Each structure stands twice: as structure tokens, then as C-alpha cells.
């Protein structure tokens, strides 16, 4: 009789005994410690059957060991780990299947078994595999995204199982949707002082500071709603626009890019002007406000001229001419109409200067220059001076003055005794009472006091043919002057009275064609008077 103790499942044991070829030799019952063999066939090798039974016994004892998991209490993959996870306990040698809760509902997912692995080396187990490293260590690798939360079942071929709850990796946080952002610089634009009607451009920059495209619309609000609807607006009270958007008003900016914009202040009135520039956009701050400040300054005229104020105005009168004109060009260089009036000539003792042009003069802003004609009409050869003064509405130059200088060029007859000029009566040269048997002489000194200029000739003509004596009975020229008489030179003419009868006799000594541009009509005359006794 052969006896042996064991405890095993009947169905599994029967199947294994059949596989061993000894099912007809033995019967077994769970809880019994003996086996009876009633009949042994003559062709059976008992030693071989006993070895098979021992082998079957050994296998069935291992399968019958229930797996027990000690740690971890929960297989936690929420931090993103996909394993392999080290499971410690006992009874893992007979584990043949590991099932994880599958995705998509109630389905299960079995892991592939890796044949060999080290209890201390997780790298030998890949995701989607499990490996029995020892009776006390089991590696479980779960492929990321292949399992949902639930129970992981560790089973033997007999269905003996151990369970642990599995927490799958936390889903990655949903990234926030792309959002645009805006950054504007500056928040206030100051234009300072700007002349009325004069444009001044300033501006700022807009940066797309988000991670989505930025859409921008720049302008002013003119109808009370909070959105920009016009590109120009009144910043004062006259209803006329003072501020203008001068750059592209609508545009798109990719993330990280910057674009400038420009605005113009062109005051239509004097005084402080202000408005708000609106930058409409697609961010959480849909309207960005930029304050615009500008002070309109009233335009004033600005007087300018050629020659410049204070510079001399010169004249040159040459022989053959009785006067000379000079031109003063007046210009408006400011921002308003220029008015010039009240021309005054002073410091002109001979009265040779005059203003020919009509006054007052008005030059509109931006208008062409206007010429003023001043005239010098000298009475003799020489240099004359004076001063021209004008009144303007330029606050910086309420009056302007110009020194006047006039040169009358040519030779000049200057006698001693003095010659007659213009409408003057001839000078009288008196000989007194002279005996009819005697004579008296008188000297007439002539100087060329002319002025050079303009290429004019300066020699004084004193040719004897140009000297006329009306009475040769009583009077005679005994010595003629130097001819021609150069500039600055002096000469003498000797006149004699030789009375031939008693009584007063008169005669005229005349110099003509002298070349003096102011020689009187009929020449320079001297009246001679002599009384014979």
C-alpha cells in the first residue's frame, strides 16, 4: 500500500494524473492523507508512476498557494509613472495572469508575461508586461493610456487571485486656449505748444503680448459709444478737428511683434486741447485709452525783408539821371497776415528821400513778398543820408528801420564866390567904381568837388568855348581856368573891368556844358557890375 498526504482540487488533480498516465491507479480526496491502490497491472513500472505522482504533487502544491499582496496598498500612477510597479508579498510563483481594467468601459486588458526578471531591476519589464521576479516580488508594467482606474487582478491558473486598486496617470492639464494680449506705450502723448494751423506728429507703440494674434483698430469716438468710429476729432470747442490718426488705423499683430502708430495735432484754435485716442482690440481689455494733450498757440506774423532790418538801403545817382530808386522786399515768415504801415523818412535835411509805393501793405500768411520802392532825388552831386522807419504788426518787430545812403556821382562845379544853383539868382561880382582910365580885377575860384561812383566821369569841363561873357566893352577874361579840371582840383579865372564911359555897366559871365549833372538850365551864371567915372 502506498500512502501520501496532500490537498488539491479534484478536477485539476484528475487532469494532471491523466496526463501522467496513472489516473486508473489512484483516487484522492481533499483532506485524506492516504491513497489506496487495489490492483497493479503487470506492465506498469511502479517506480516511474511514483516519480510522476511526486512531480504532480509538487506542481499541485505550488498552484494551490494563494498570492498575497502586501505592498503597495494602492498602485498609484497619478504622477505620470507607467511602471513597472514593484509589488511585494507572497505566493507569486504560481501567478500566470495579470489583468488591468481596460479603457472604454468594462473591458479588461491582460498584460503579457515576461519570463525572466530581477527582483531589483525594473528595467527588464516593459510597459504592457508583468514578470514574476520571485515568490515575493512581482513587476507590473502598465502602458500609458491603456488602463483606466479600477482593480488590478493577479491570478494563478486555479483562479486564486489578489487585487489592488489602480489609480491611472492623471490626464495632462488642458492647456488654456491661446489668448491675445496688448501692451501700449505711452499712455499719454503730450504735444506741448503748437501754432494754430501747424501740424505736429507724435505717436506710440503697440505690442502683441499674448500667444494669439492681436487685432487692433485705432481711432476716436464721436457718437458717444465706447468704440472708435472716426480718425479725426475736435479737441477744443470750435467744432473743427484738432487731432488726427495719421498711421494705419486697423492692423493685425502676431504674438511678440510691435507696431508703431502716429497721431497729429494741428490746432484749429488757440488754447488747451485734449482728447482720448482709443485702441480697440480683441483682448480682455478691449479698449485701451491714450490721452492726447496739445496747446494751440495763436499764429503771429513775422516780418522779414531784403535787405534785412537795420541794413542800409543804398542809392546811386549817375550823371544824366535826376534820381535813383532802391527796392525793399518785404516778406511774411510767420503764420498770420503781416501788415506794414506808416512809412517815415527822418534825418534827411535836404529832403532827397521819398517813398514811392503806396501804404499800408498787407501780406497774407504764405503770400508772396511785396516790393517797396524808395527814391533818392539829389539836388547836387554828393552823398546824402536819412532813415526809413516802418510800423508792423509783428509782435517781435513793431517797428523796423533802415539807414538810407544816396550817392550822387559826377563832377561838381563849386565856385567862390558861390555859383547859382537851381532857381537861385546869379551871384553878383562887384567891381565898384572904376576910373575910365583905369581897371579892376576880380578872381573867381573854381573847385571840382564832385564824387566818383558808378563809372561816371568826374572831370569838370571849363573849356574857353563854354565860357561866355556878355559885355566885352567894359569886361574881359584875362586868365582862363585849367581845363579839364579833375576831381578835387582847384583853378582860377581872372575877370577885369575896363570902363570906357561913366555910369553903371552890367554883364553876365556864364559857364555851360561843365559836366556837372546839376548844372542849372542856362549854365552857372555870375552877374558882373562895374561903375565908370
Short mmCIF file of C-alpha atoms in Angstrom, two decimals:
data_model
loop_
_atom_site.label_atom_id
_atom_site.label_comp_id
_atom_site.label_asym_id
_atom_site.label_seq_id
_atom_site.Cartn_x
_atom_site.Cartn_y
_atom_site.Cartn_z
CA UNK A 1 0.00 0.00 0.00
CA UNK A 2 1.38 3.42 -0.96
CA UNK A 3 0.40 6.37 1.22
CA UNK A 4 0.97 10.13 0.77
CA UNK A 5 -0.69 13.26 2.16
CA UNK A 6 -1.84 16.18 0.01
CA UNK A 7 -4.73 18.57 -0.55
CA UNK A 8 -5.66 19.57 -4.06
CA UNK A 9 -8.55 20.23 -6.33
CA UNK A 10 -10.08 17.07 -7.70
CA UNK A 11 -10.64 18.31 -11.18
CA UNK A 12 -7.17 19.72 -11.63
CA UNK A 13 -5.56 16.66 -9.97
CA UNK A 14 -7.50 14.25 -12.11
CA UNK A 15 -6.45 16.08 -15.20
CA UNK A 16 -2.83 16.01 -14.18
CA UNK A 17 -2.96 12.34 -13.20
CA UNK A 18 -4.43 11.56 -16.58
CA UNK A 19 -1.58 13.44 -18.14
CA UNK A 20 0.78 11.26 -16.05
CA UNK A 21 -0.90 8.05 -17.21
CA UNK A 22 -1.80 6.87 -13.72
CA UNK A 23 -5.40 8.02 -13.36
CA UNK A 24 -6.61 4.37 -13.05
CA UNK A 25 -4.18 3.59 -10.29
CA UNK A 26 -5.08 6.23 -7.74
CA UNK A 27 -8.00 8.03 -6.17
CA UNK A 28 -7.69 11.04 -3.93
CA UNK A 29 -9.80 13.05 -1.62
CA UNK A 30 -9.14 16.52 -0.22
CA UNK A 31 -8.36 16.13 3.48
CA UNK A 32 -7.23 12.46 3.27
CA UNK A 33 -3.64 11.52 3.89
CA UNK A 34 -3.68 8.11 2.18
CA UNK A 35 -4.15 6.61 -1.28
CA UNK A 36 -5.14 3.01 -1.87
CA UNK A 37 -4.11 1.00 -4.91
CA UNK A 38 -6.18 -2.17 -5.29
CA UNK A 39 -4.68 -3.65 -8.38
CA UNK A 40 -1.37 -3.01 -10.12
CA UNK A 41 -1.18 -4.08 -13.71
CA UNK A 42 1.73 -6.29 -14.53
CA UNK A 43 3.02 -3.95 -17.23
CA UNK A 44 3.26 -0.81 -15.05
CA UNK A 45 6.63 0.45 -13.77
CA UNK A 46 5.81 1.42 -10.21
CA UNK A 47 8.94 3.45 -9.77
CA UNK A 48 8.05 5.58 -12.79
CA UNK A 49 4.49 6.13 -11.58
CA UNK A 50 5.67 7.15 -8.14
CA UNK A 51 8.02 9.69 -9.73
CA UNK A 52 5.17 11.06 -11.81
CA UNK A 53 2.95 11.29 -8.77
CA UNK A 54 5.63 13.09 -6.84
CA UNK A 55 6.07 15.52 -9.71
CA UNK A 56 2.32 16.06 -9.90
CA UNK A 57 2.18 16.53 -6.18
CA UNK A 58 4.96 19.12 -6.31
CA UNK A 59 3.24 21.10 -9.08
CA UNK A 60 -0.16 20.99 -7.46
CA UNK A 61 1.21 22.20 -4.17
CA UNK A 62 2.63 25.29 -5.85
CA UNK A 63 -0.54 26.11 -7.76
CA UNK A 64 -2.57 25.75 -4.65
CA UNK A 65 -0.65 28.65 -2.98
CA UNK A 66 -2.82 31.81 -2.99
CA UNK A 67 -0.97 35.07 -3.94
CA UNK A 68 -0.96 37.68 -1.23
CA UNK A 69 -0.07 41.35 -1.91
CA UNK A 70 1.44 43.22 1.00
CA UNK A 71 2.54 46.44 -0.72
CA UNK A 72 1.73 48.79 -2.20
CA UNK A 73 -1.70 49.38 -0.78
CA UNK A 74 -2.64 51.20 -4.00
CA UNK A 75 -0.85 51.11 -7.33
CA UNK A 76 -0.70 54.86 -7.90
CA UNK A 77 0.32 56.14 -11.31
CA UNK A 78 -1.16 59.60 -10.95
CA UNK A 79 2.23 61.26 -11.05
CA UNK A 80 2.65 60.00 -14.58
CA UNK A 81 4.56 56.82 -13.92
CA UNK A 82 3.68 53.91 -16.18
CA UNK A 83 5.72 51.49 -14.16
CA UNK A 84 6.90 48.94 -13.90
CA UNK A 85 5.44 48.89 -10.38
CA UNK A 86 7.09 46.69 -7.78
CA UNK A 87 4.54 44.53 -5.96
CA UNK A 88 5.69 42.73 -2.83
CA UNK A 89 4.00 39.86 -1.00
CA UNK A 90 4.00 36.07 -1.24
CA UNK A 91 2.71 33.31 -3.42
CA UNK A 92 3.71 34.99 -6.65
CA UNK A 93 5.50 31.94 -8.07
CA UNK A 94 2.26 30.49 -9.48
CA UNK A 95 0.92 33.79 -10.86
CA UNK A 96 0.10 33.31 -14.50
CA UNK A 97 -2.08 36.28 -15.31
CA UNK A 98 -2.35 39.97 -14.50
CA UNK A 99 -5.45 41.82 -15.66
CA UNK A 100 -5.90 45.58 -15.58
CA UNK A 101 -9.15 47.48 -16.13
CA UNK A 102 -9.25 48.44 -19.77
CA UNK A 103 -10.25 51.67 -21.35
CA UNK A 104 -13.68 52.40 -22.70
CA UNK A 105 -15.89 50.96 -20.02
CA UNK A 106 -15.96 47.46 -18.52
CA UNK A 107 -13.37 45.76 -20.71
CA UNK A 108 -10.29 44.13 -19.22
CA UNK A 109 -6.77 44.14 -20.53
CA UNK A 110 -4.31 41.31 -19.86
CA UNK A 111 -0.62 42.00 -19.61
CA UNK A 112 1.97 39.95 -21.40
CA UNK A 113 4.21 37.82 -19.18
CA UNK A 114 7.93 38.37 -19.24
CA UNK A 115 9.79 35.14 -18.49
CA UNK A 116 12.75 36.39 -16.54
CA UNK A 117 13.42 39.48 -14.45
CA UNK A 118 15.43 40.62 -11.50
CA UNK A 119 13.64 41.44 -8.24
CA UNK A 120 15.70 44.63 -8.02
CA UNK A 121 15.79 45.69 -11.66
CA UNK A 122 12.61 47.23 -13.05
CA UNK A 123 14.15 47.82 -16.45
CA UNK A 124 13.59 44.23 -17.58
CA UNK A 125 9.82 44.67 -17.55
CA UNK A 126 8.33 46.79 -20.32
CA UNK A 127 5.04 48.63 -20.24
CA UNK A 128 2.25 46.17 -21.02
CA UNK A 129 4.11 43.28 -19.33
CA UNK A 130 4.31 41.61 -15.92
CA UNK A 131 7.10 39.47 -14.59
CA UNK A 132 7.36 37.16 -11.59
CA UNK A 133 10.77 38.06 -10.24
CA UNK A 134 10.43 35.76 -7.20
CA UNK A 135 7.79 34.30 -4.96
CA UNK A 136 7.83 37.63 -3.12
CA UNK A 137 8.32 40.17 -5.92
CA UNK A 138 6.11 40.82 -8.92
CA UNK A 139 6.75 43.55 -11.52
CA UNK A 140 3.74 45.06 -13.27
CA UNK A 141 4.22 47.41 -16.24
CA UNK A 142 1.16 49.26 -17.47
CA UNK A 143 1.40 51.04 -20.79
CA UNK A 144 0.46 54.68 -20.52
CA UNK A 145 -3.08 55.34 -21.63
CA UNK A 146 -4.01 51.63 -21.79
CA UNK A 147 -5.85 51.31 -18.49
CA UNK A 148 -8.47 53.10 -16.52
CA UNK A 149 -8.83 53.30 -12.78
CA UNK A 150 -10.04 50.15 -11.06
CA UNK A 151 -8.89 46.80 -9.66
CA UNK A 152 -5.79 45.03 -10.93
CA UNK A 153 -6.19 41.24 -10.58
CA UNK A 154 -3.21 38.99 -10.03
CA UNK A 155 -4.25 35.35 -10.63
CA UNK A 156 -2.91 31.80 -10.58
CA UNK A 157 -4.02 29.10 -13.02
CA UNK A 158 -6.52 27.93 -10.40
CA UNK A 159 -8.14 31.33 -10.28
CA UNK A 160 -6.72 32.23 -6.92
CA UNK A 161 -6.34 35.97 -7.04
CA UNK A 162 -5.15 39.01 -5.24
CA UNK A 163 -6.31 42.57 -6.00
CA UNK A 164 -5.01 46.05 -5.78
CA UNK A 165 -6.70 49.26 -6.76
CA UNK A 166 -5.06 51.10 -9.66
CA UNK A 167 -5.03 54.86 -9.97
CA UNK A 168 -4.15 55.73 -13.57
CA UNK A 169 -1.98 58.71 -14.51
CA UNK A 170 -3.75 61.99 -14.14
CA UNK A 171 -4.70 63.38 -17.52
CA UNK A 172 -2.45 66.23 -18.57
CA UNK A 173 -3.96 69.58 -17.75
CA UNK A 174 -5.86 71.05 -20.60
CA UNK A 175 -3.79 73.98 -21.86
CA UNK A 176 -5.63 77.24 -21.80
CA UNK A 177 -6.79 78.41 -25.18
CA UNK A 178 -4.49 80.90 -26.91
CA UNK A 179 -5.30 84.41 -25.77
CA UNK A 180 -4.16 87.70 -27.26
CA UNK A 181 -2.51 90.35 -25.12
CA UNK A 182 -1.76 94.02 -25.63
CA UNK A 183 0.85 96.43 -24.34
CA UNK A 184 0.74 100.10 -25.31
CA UNK A 185 3.30 102.82 -24.73
CA UNK A 186 2.86 105.61 -23.74
CA UNK A 187 -0.45 106.13 -22.01
CA UNK A 188 -0.27 109.92 -22.51
CA UNK A 189 1.06 111.83 -25.52
CA UNK A 190 1.89 115.49 -24.93
CA UNK A 191 2.40 117.69 -27.97
CA UNK A 192 3.19 120.79 -25.87
CA UNK A 193 2.75 124.11 -27.72
CA UNK A 194 1.78 124.01 -31.39
CA UNK A 195 0.97 127.01 -33.57
CA UNK A 196 -2.59 127.15 -34.82
CA UNK A 197 -2.75 125.56 -38.26
CA UNK A 198 0.68 123.98 -37.91
CA UNK A 199 0.87 120.15 -37.80
CA UNK A 200 2.99 118.26 -35.28
CA UNK A 201 3.19 114.44 -35.34
CA UNK A 202 3.80 112.19 -32.34
CA UNK A 203 2.97 108.57 -31.61
CA UNK A 204 3.37 105.37 -29.63
CA UNK A 205 3.84 101.62 -29.98
CA UNK A 206 1.58 98.59 -29.58
CA UNK A 207 3.00 95.16 -28.71
CA UNK A 208 1.17 91.84 -29.08
CA UNK A 209 1.98 90.40 -25.65
CA UNK A 210 -0.25 87.29 -25.73
CA UNK A 211 0.01 83.98 -27.57
CA UNK A 212 -2.68 84.65 -30.15
CA UNK A 213 -2.92 87.24 -32.92
CA UNK A 214 -3.84 90.73 -31.78
CA UNK A 215 -6.39 92.69 -33.81
CA UNK A 216 -6.22 96.48 -33.44
CA UNK A 217 -8.47 99.34 -34.51
CA UNK A 218 -7.31 102.87 -33.64
CA UNK A 219 -9.46 106.00 -33.68
CA UNK A 220 -11.62 108.43 -31.78
CA UNK A 221 -15.18 108.18 -30.57
CA UNK A 222 -17.54 110.78 -31.93
CA UNK A 223 -21.00 109.38 -31.22
CA UNK A 224 -20.98 108.55 -27.53
CA UNK A 225 -20.43 104.81 -27.71
CA UNK A 226 -17.18 103.32 -26.39
CA UNK A 227 -15.79 102.34 -29.79
CA UNK A 228 -13.56 104.31 -32.16
CA UNK A 229 -15.51 105.45 -35.19
CA UNK A 230 -13.60 108.45 -36.63
CA UNK A 231 -9.97 109.26 -37.46
CA UNK A 232 -10.10 112.96 -36.54
CA UNK A 233 -11.75 114.86 -33.72
CA UNK A 234 -12.13 118.30 -32.16
CA UNK A 235 -10.09 118.69 -29.00
CA UNK A 236 -11.45 122.15 -28.21
CA UNK A 237 -14.73 123.94 -28.68
CA UNK A 238 -14.87 125.25 -32.24
CA UNK A 239 -16.12 122.02 -33.84
CA UNK A 240 -13.10 121.72 -36.09
CA UNK A 241 -10.76 118.74 -35.84
CA UNK A 242 -7.51 119.22 -33.94
CA UNK A 243 -6.28 115.61 -33.64
CA UNK A 244 -5.78 113.13 -36.47
CA UNK A 245 -4.72 109.48 -36.81
CA UNK A 246 -2.01 109.60 -39.46
CA UNK A 247 -0.83 105.98 -39.49
CA UNK A 248 -2.57 102.72 -40.42
CA UNK A 249 -5.63 102.52 -38.18
CA UNK A 250 -6.52 98.83 -38.47
CA UNK A 251 -3.96 96.04 -38.40
CA UNK A 252 -3.13 92.58 -37.03
CA UNK A 253 -0.06 91.71 -34.96
CA UNK A 254 1.31 88.18 -34.48
CA UNK A 255 2.35 87.32 -30.92
CA UNK A 256 5.50 89.11 -29.84
CA UNK A 257 5.51 91.72 -32.60
CA UNK A 258 5.38 95.50 -32.14
CA UNK A 259 3.97 98.17 -34.43
CA UNK A 260 4.08 101.93 -34.11
CA UNK A 261 1.22 104.33 -34.69
CA UNK A 262 1.22 108.09 -35.20
CA UNK A 263 -1.20 110.89 -34.40
CA UNK A 264 -1.08 114.55 -35.37
CA UNK A 265 -2.06 117.68 -33.51
CA UNK A 266 -2.95 120.54 -35.84
CA UNK A 267 -4.75 123.11 -33.70
CA UNK A 268 -7.68 124.92 -35.21
CA UNK A 269 -7.88 127.30 -32.27
CA UNK A 270 -5.69 128.71 -29.53
CA UNK A 271 -5.78 127.24 -26.03
CA UNK A 272 -5.54 123.84 -24.35
CA UNK A 273 -6.79 120.91 -26.46
CA UNK A 274 -7.31 117.35 -25.27
CA UNK A 275 -8.99 114.13 -26.35
CA UNK A 276 -8.74 110.36 -25.89
CA UNK A 277 -7.34 108.05 -28.52
CA UNK A 278 -9.00 104.63 -28.36
CA UNK A 279 -7.17 101.41 -29.23
CA UNK A 280 -9.85 98.78 -29.77
CA UNK A 281 -8.59 95.19 -29.61
CA UNK A 282 -9.59 91.56 -29.07
CA UNK A 283 -8.10 91.09 -25.59
CA UNK A 284 -9.77 91.08 -22.19
CA UNK A 285 -9.03 94.79 -22.17
CA UNK A 286 -10.97 95.63 -25.33
CA UNK A 287 -10.35 99.38 -25.19
CA UNK A 288 -7.01 100.95 -24.33
CA UNK A 289 -7.20 104.71 -23.81
CA UNK A 290 -4.38 107.11 -24.65
CA UNK A 291 -4.71 110.73 -23.54
CA UNK A 292 -3.67 113.35 -26.10
CA UNK A 293 -2.76 116.86 -24.92
CA UNK A 294 -1.90 119.81 -27.14
CA UNK A 295 -1.86 123.56 -26.60
CA UNK A 296 -2.79 125.66 -29.60
CA UNK A 297 -0.75 128.85 -29.85
CA UNK A 298 -2.14 131.69 -31.95
CA UNK A 299 -0.18 132.29 -35.10
CA UNK A 300 1.58 135.62 -35.36
CA UNK A 301 3.04 137.35 -38.38
CA UNK A 302 6.80 137.51 -38.72
CA UNK A 303 8.37 140.41 -40.55
CA UNK A 304 11.34 139.77 -42.82
CA UNK A 305 12.92 141.80 -45.57
CA UNK A 306 15.74 142.09 -48.04
CA UNK A 307 17.84 143.94 -47.08
CA UNK A 308 17.29 142.85 -43.51
CA UNK A 309 16.01 145.30 -40.90
CA UNK A 310 18.85 147.58 -39.82
CA UNK A 311 20.84 147.05 -43.01
CA UNK A 312 21.44 150.11 -45.24
CA UNK A 313 19.46 150.85 -48.36
CA UNK A 314 21.83 152.39 -50.90
CA UNK A 315 21.21 154.61 -53.91
CA UNK A 316 23.46 155.74 -56.74
CA UNK A 317 22.53 158.65 -59.00
CA UNK A 318 24.80 158.90 -62.02
CA UNK A 319 25.18 161.81 -64.46
CA UNK A 320 22.28 162.02 -66.81
CA UNK A 321 19.83 160.91 -64.14
CA UNK A 322 17.97 163.05 -61.71
CA UNK A 323 17.04 160.30 -59.26
CA UNK A 324 17.64 156.68 -58.32
CA UNK A 325 15.27 154.06 -56.87
CA UNK A 326 16.01 151.21 -54.48
CA UNK A 327 13.74 148.30 -53.66
CA UNK A 328 12.93 146.90 -50.23
CA UNK A 329 11.40 143.39 -50.44
CA UNK A 330 9.07 142.64 -47.53
CA UNK A 331 8.10 139.04 -46.63
CA UNK A 332 5.75 137.34 -44.16
CA UNK A 333 7.55 134.43 -42.49
CA UNK A 334 5.15 133.64 -39.63
CA UNK A 335 1.69 132.17 -39.54
CA UNK A 336 -0.62 135.14 -39.94
CA UNK A 337 -1.18 138.11 -42.24
CA UNK A 338 1.50 140.78 -41.99
CA UNK A 339 0.54 144.44 -42.03
CA UNK A 340 3.08 147.18 -42.70
CA UNK A 341 2.18 150.86 -42.47
CA UNK A 342 3.24 154.43 -41.64
CA UNK A 343 6.49 154.87 -43.59
CA UNK A 344 8.55 157.71 -42.16
CA UNK A 345 11.69 159.41 -43.56
CA UNK A 346 13.79 161.12 -40.93
CA UNK A 347 17.28 162.58 -40.63
CA UNK A 348 17.05 163.89 -44.20
CA UNK A 349 17.96 167.58 -44.04
CA UNK A 350 17.99 168.00 -47.81
CA UNK A 351 14.75 166.16 -48.38
CA UNK A 352 16.21 163.94 -51.06
CA UNK A 353 14.44 160.68 -49.98
CA UNK A 354 10.86 159.67 -50.60
CA UNK A 355 8.71 156.50 -50.52
CA UNK A 356 7.12 155.83 -53.88
CA UNK A 357 4.98 152.75 -53.01
CA UNK A 358 1.53 153.04 -51.53
CA UNK A 359 0.84 152.05 -47.90
CA UNK A 360 -0.44 150.24 -45.89
CA UNK A 361 0.74 146.86 -47.17
CA UNK A 362 -0.88 143.52 -46.27
CA UNK A 363 0.78 140.18 -46.98
CA UNK A 364 -1.37 137.15 -46.23
CA UNK A 365 0.12 134.12 -44.50
CA UNK A 366 2.01 132.24 -47.17
CA UNK A 367 1.56 135.06 -49.63
CA UNK A 368 4.28 136.36 -51.95
CA UNK A 369 6.66 139.10 -50.93
CA UNK A 370 5.93 142.71 -51.83
CA UNK A 371 8.40 145.31 -53.01
CA UNK A 372 8.56 148.83 -51.63
CA UNK A 373 10.22 151.50 -53.80
CA UNK A 374 12.23 154.27 -52.13
CA UNK A 375 13.66 157.12 -54.18
CA UNK A 376 16.61 159.42 -53.83
CA UNK A 377 16.37 162.69 -55.76
CA UNK A 378 19.56 164.60 -55.02
CA UNK A 379 19.89 168.33 -55.58
CA UNK A 380 23.58 168.20 -56.29
CA UNK A 381 26.50 165.87 -56.52
CA UNK A 382 27.39 164.39 -53.16
CA UNK A 383 26.36 161.85 -50.52
CA UNK A 384 23.07 162.09 -48.67
CA UNK A 385 21.77 160.09 -45.71
CA UNK A 386 18.48 159.53 -43.97
CA UNK A 387 16.42 156.91 -42.11
CA UNK A 388 13.35 154.92 -43.19
CA UNK A 389 11.06 153.61 -40.42
CA UNK A 390 8.08 151.26 -40.89
CA UNK A 391 5.39 150.08 -38.47
CA UNK A 392 4.38 146.36 -38.47
CA UNK A 393 2.01 144.03 -36.60
CA UNK A 394 4.80 141.58 -35.89
CA UNK A 395 4.89 141.45 -32.07
CA UNK A 396 8.61 140.84 -32.20
CA UNK A 397 9.24 143.82 -34.53
CA UNK A 398 6.65 146.52 -34.00
CA UNK A 399 8.88 148.95 -35.90
CA UNK A 400 11.75 148.40 -38.33
CA UNK A 401 14.31 150.95 -39.51
CA UNK A 402 16.77 151.18 -42.37
CA UNK A 403 19.57 153.69 -42.84
CA UNK A 404 19.44 155.37 -46.27
CA UNK A 405 22.56 156.34 -48.19
CA UNK A 406 22.44 158.06 -51.55
CA UNK A 407 25.44 158.85 -53.71
CA UNK A 408 25.09 161.40 -56.48
CA UNK A 409 28.12 160.80 -58.70
CA UNK A 410 29.88 163.08 -61.23
CA UNK A 411 31.96 166.26 -61.35
CA UNK A 412 30.71 169.25 -59.45
CA UNK A 413 31.23 172.94 -60.19
CA UNK A 414 31.92 174.69 -56.95
CA UNK A 415 32.79 178.40 -57.19
CA UNK A 416 33.97 181.08 -54.87
CA UNK A 417 32.09 183.27 -54.82
CA UNK A 418 29.42 180.58 -54.86
CA UNK A 419 27.65 179.72 -58.05
CA UNK A 420 23.95 179.80 -58.51
CA UNK A 421 22.05 176.51 -58.04
CA UNK A 422 18.57 175.60 -59.15
CA UNK A 423 16.35 178.66 -59.27
CA UNK A 424 18.79 180.78 -57.33
CA UNK A 425 19.63 184.16 -58.75
CA UNK A 426 23.14 184.51 -60.12
CA UNK A 427 25.81 185.65 -57.71
CA UNK A 428 26.96 189.27 -58.22
CA UNK A 429 30.63 190.04 -58.58
CA UNK A 430 31.07 193.75 -57.86
CA UNK A 431 33.99 195.77 -59.19
CA UNK A 432 32.89 199.05 -57.59
CA UNK A 433 33.72 202.46 -59.11
CA UNK A 434 36.47 202.32 -61.64
CA UNK A 435 38.11 205.24 -63.42
CA UNK A 436 37.70 205.21 -67.14
CA UNK A 437 41.39 205.48 -67.32
CA UNK A 438 41.99 202.50 -65.05
CA UNK A 439 40.86 198.86 -64.41
CA UNK A 440 39.95 196.48 -61.55
CA UNK A 441 40.27 192.68 -61.50
CA UNK A 442 38.38 190.05 -59.60
CA UNK A 443 39.27 186.35 -59.03
CA UNK A 444 36.76 183.54 -59.37
CA UNK A 445 37.99 180.29 -57.74
CA UNK A 446 36.50 177.06 -59.15
CA UNK A 447 36.88 173.66 -57.46
CA UNK A 448 35.80 170.22 -58.78
CA UNK A 449 34.05 168.90 -55.66
CA UNK A 450 32.45 166.01 -57.48
CA UNK A 451 32.01 162.39 -56.31
CA UNK A 452 33.16 159.27 -58.08
CA UNK A 453 30.83 156.36 -58.47
CA UNK A 454 29.14 154.08 -60.92
CA UNK A 455 31.84 154.58 -63.52
CA UNK A 456 30.72 158.12 -64.15
CA UNK A 457 33.23 160.65 -65.46
CA UNK A 458 34.46 163.08 -62.86
CA UNK A 459 36.31 165.73 -64.96
CA UNK A 460 34.86 169.23 -64.98
CA UNK A 461 34.76 170.90 -68.39
CA UNK A 462 36.00 174.52 -68.30
CA UNK A 463 36.80 174.90 -71.98
CA UNK A 464 37.05 178.60 -73.01
CA UNK A 465 34.42 177.96 -75.64
CA UNK A 466 31.99 177.10 -72.83
CA UNK A 467 32.69 180.40 -71.03
CA UNK A 468 30.64 183.30 -72.24
CA UNK A 469 30.99 186.99 -71.33
CA UNK A 470 28.09 189.17 -72.42
CA UNK A 471 29.91 192.57 -72.44
CA UNK A 472 33.37 192.73 -73.87
CA UNK A 473 33.49 196.57 -73.88
CA UNK A 474 33.62 197.01 -70.15
CA UNK A 475 34.69 193.48 -69.12
CA UNK A 476 37.26 190.89 -70.12
CA UNK A 477 38.66 187.50 -69.03
CA UNK A 478 42.34 187.92 -68.67
CA UNK A 479 43.17 184.39 -67.41
CA UNK A 480 41.23 181.22 -68.23
CA UNK A 481 40.98 178.25 -65.80
CA UNK A 482 42.64 174.82 -66.11
CA UNK A 483 40.71 172.54 -68.35
CA UNK A 484 39.63 169.86 -67.75
CA UNK A 485 39.53 170.23 -64.03
CA UNK A 486 39.93 166.85 -62.33
CA UNK A 487 38.18 165.70 -59.23
CA UNK A 488 39.37 167.64 -56.22
CA UNK A 489 41.36 170.16 -58.26
CA UNK A 490 41.17 173.97 -58.00
CA UNK A 491 41.61 176.61 -60.69
CA UNK A 492 41.24 180.39 -61.02
CA UNK A 493 39.70 182.64 -63.66
CA UNK A 494 40.58 186.37 -63.73
CA UNK A 495 37.89 188.87 -64.77
CA UNK A 496 38.67 192.56 -65.34
CA UNK A 497 36.53 195.74 -65.58
CA UNK A 498 37.85 198.39 -68.04
CA UNK A 499 35.19 201.16 -68.11
CA UNK A 500 35.07 203.23 -71.24
CA UNK A 501 32.34 205.56 -70.06
CA UNK A 502 30.81 206.88 -66.94
CA UNK A 503 27.98 205.10 -65.29
CA UNK A 504 26.91 201.62 -64.19
CA UNK A 505 27.53 198.77 -66.54
CA UNK A 506 26.39 195.17 -66.04
CA UNK A 507 27.35 191.90 -67.74
CA UNK A 508 26.92 188.13 -67.29
CA UNK A 509 29.66 185.53 -67.07
CA UNK A 510 28.25 182.07 -67.94
CA UNK A 511 29.75 178.58 -67.65
CA UNK A 512 27.94 175.89 -69.72
CA UNK A 513 28.50 172.23 -70.54
CA UNK A 514 30.60 171.80 -67.42
CA UNK A 515 29.60 168.17 -66.97
CA UNK A 516 28.13 168.90 -63.54
CA UNK A 517 24.91 166.80 -63.60
CA UNK A 518 23.14 169.53 -61.66
CA UNK A 519 24.23 172.40 -63.86
CA UNK A 520 21.25 174.79 -63.99
CA UNK A 521 19.47 175.36 -67.22
CA UNK A 522 21.45 178.01 -68.98
CA UNK A 523 24.61 177.26 -67.04
CA UNK A 524 26.27 178.65 -63.98
CA UNK A 525 25.96 182.46 -64.09
CA UNK A 526 27.69 185.36 -62.38
CA UNK A 527 26.45 188.94 -62.73
CA UNK A 528 29.25 191.48 -63.12
CA UNK A 529 28.68 195.11 -62.01
CA UNK A 530 31.11 197.99 -62.62
CA UNK A 531 30.61 201.81 -62.41
CA UNK A 532 32.83 204.00 -64.58
CA UNK A 533 33.74 207.61 -63.68
#
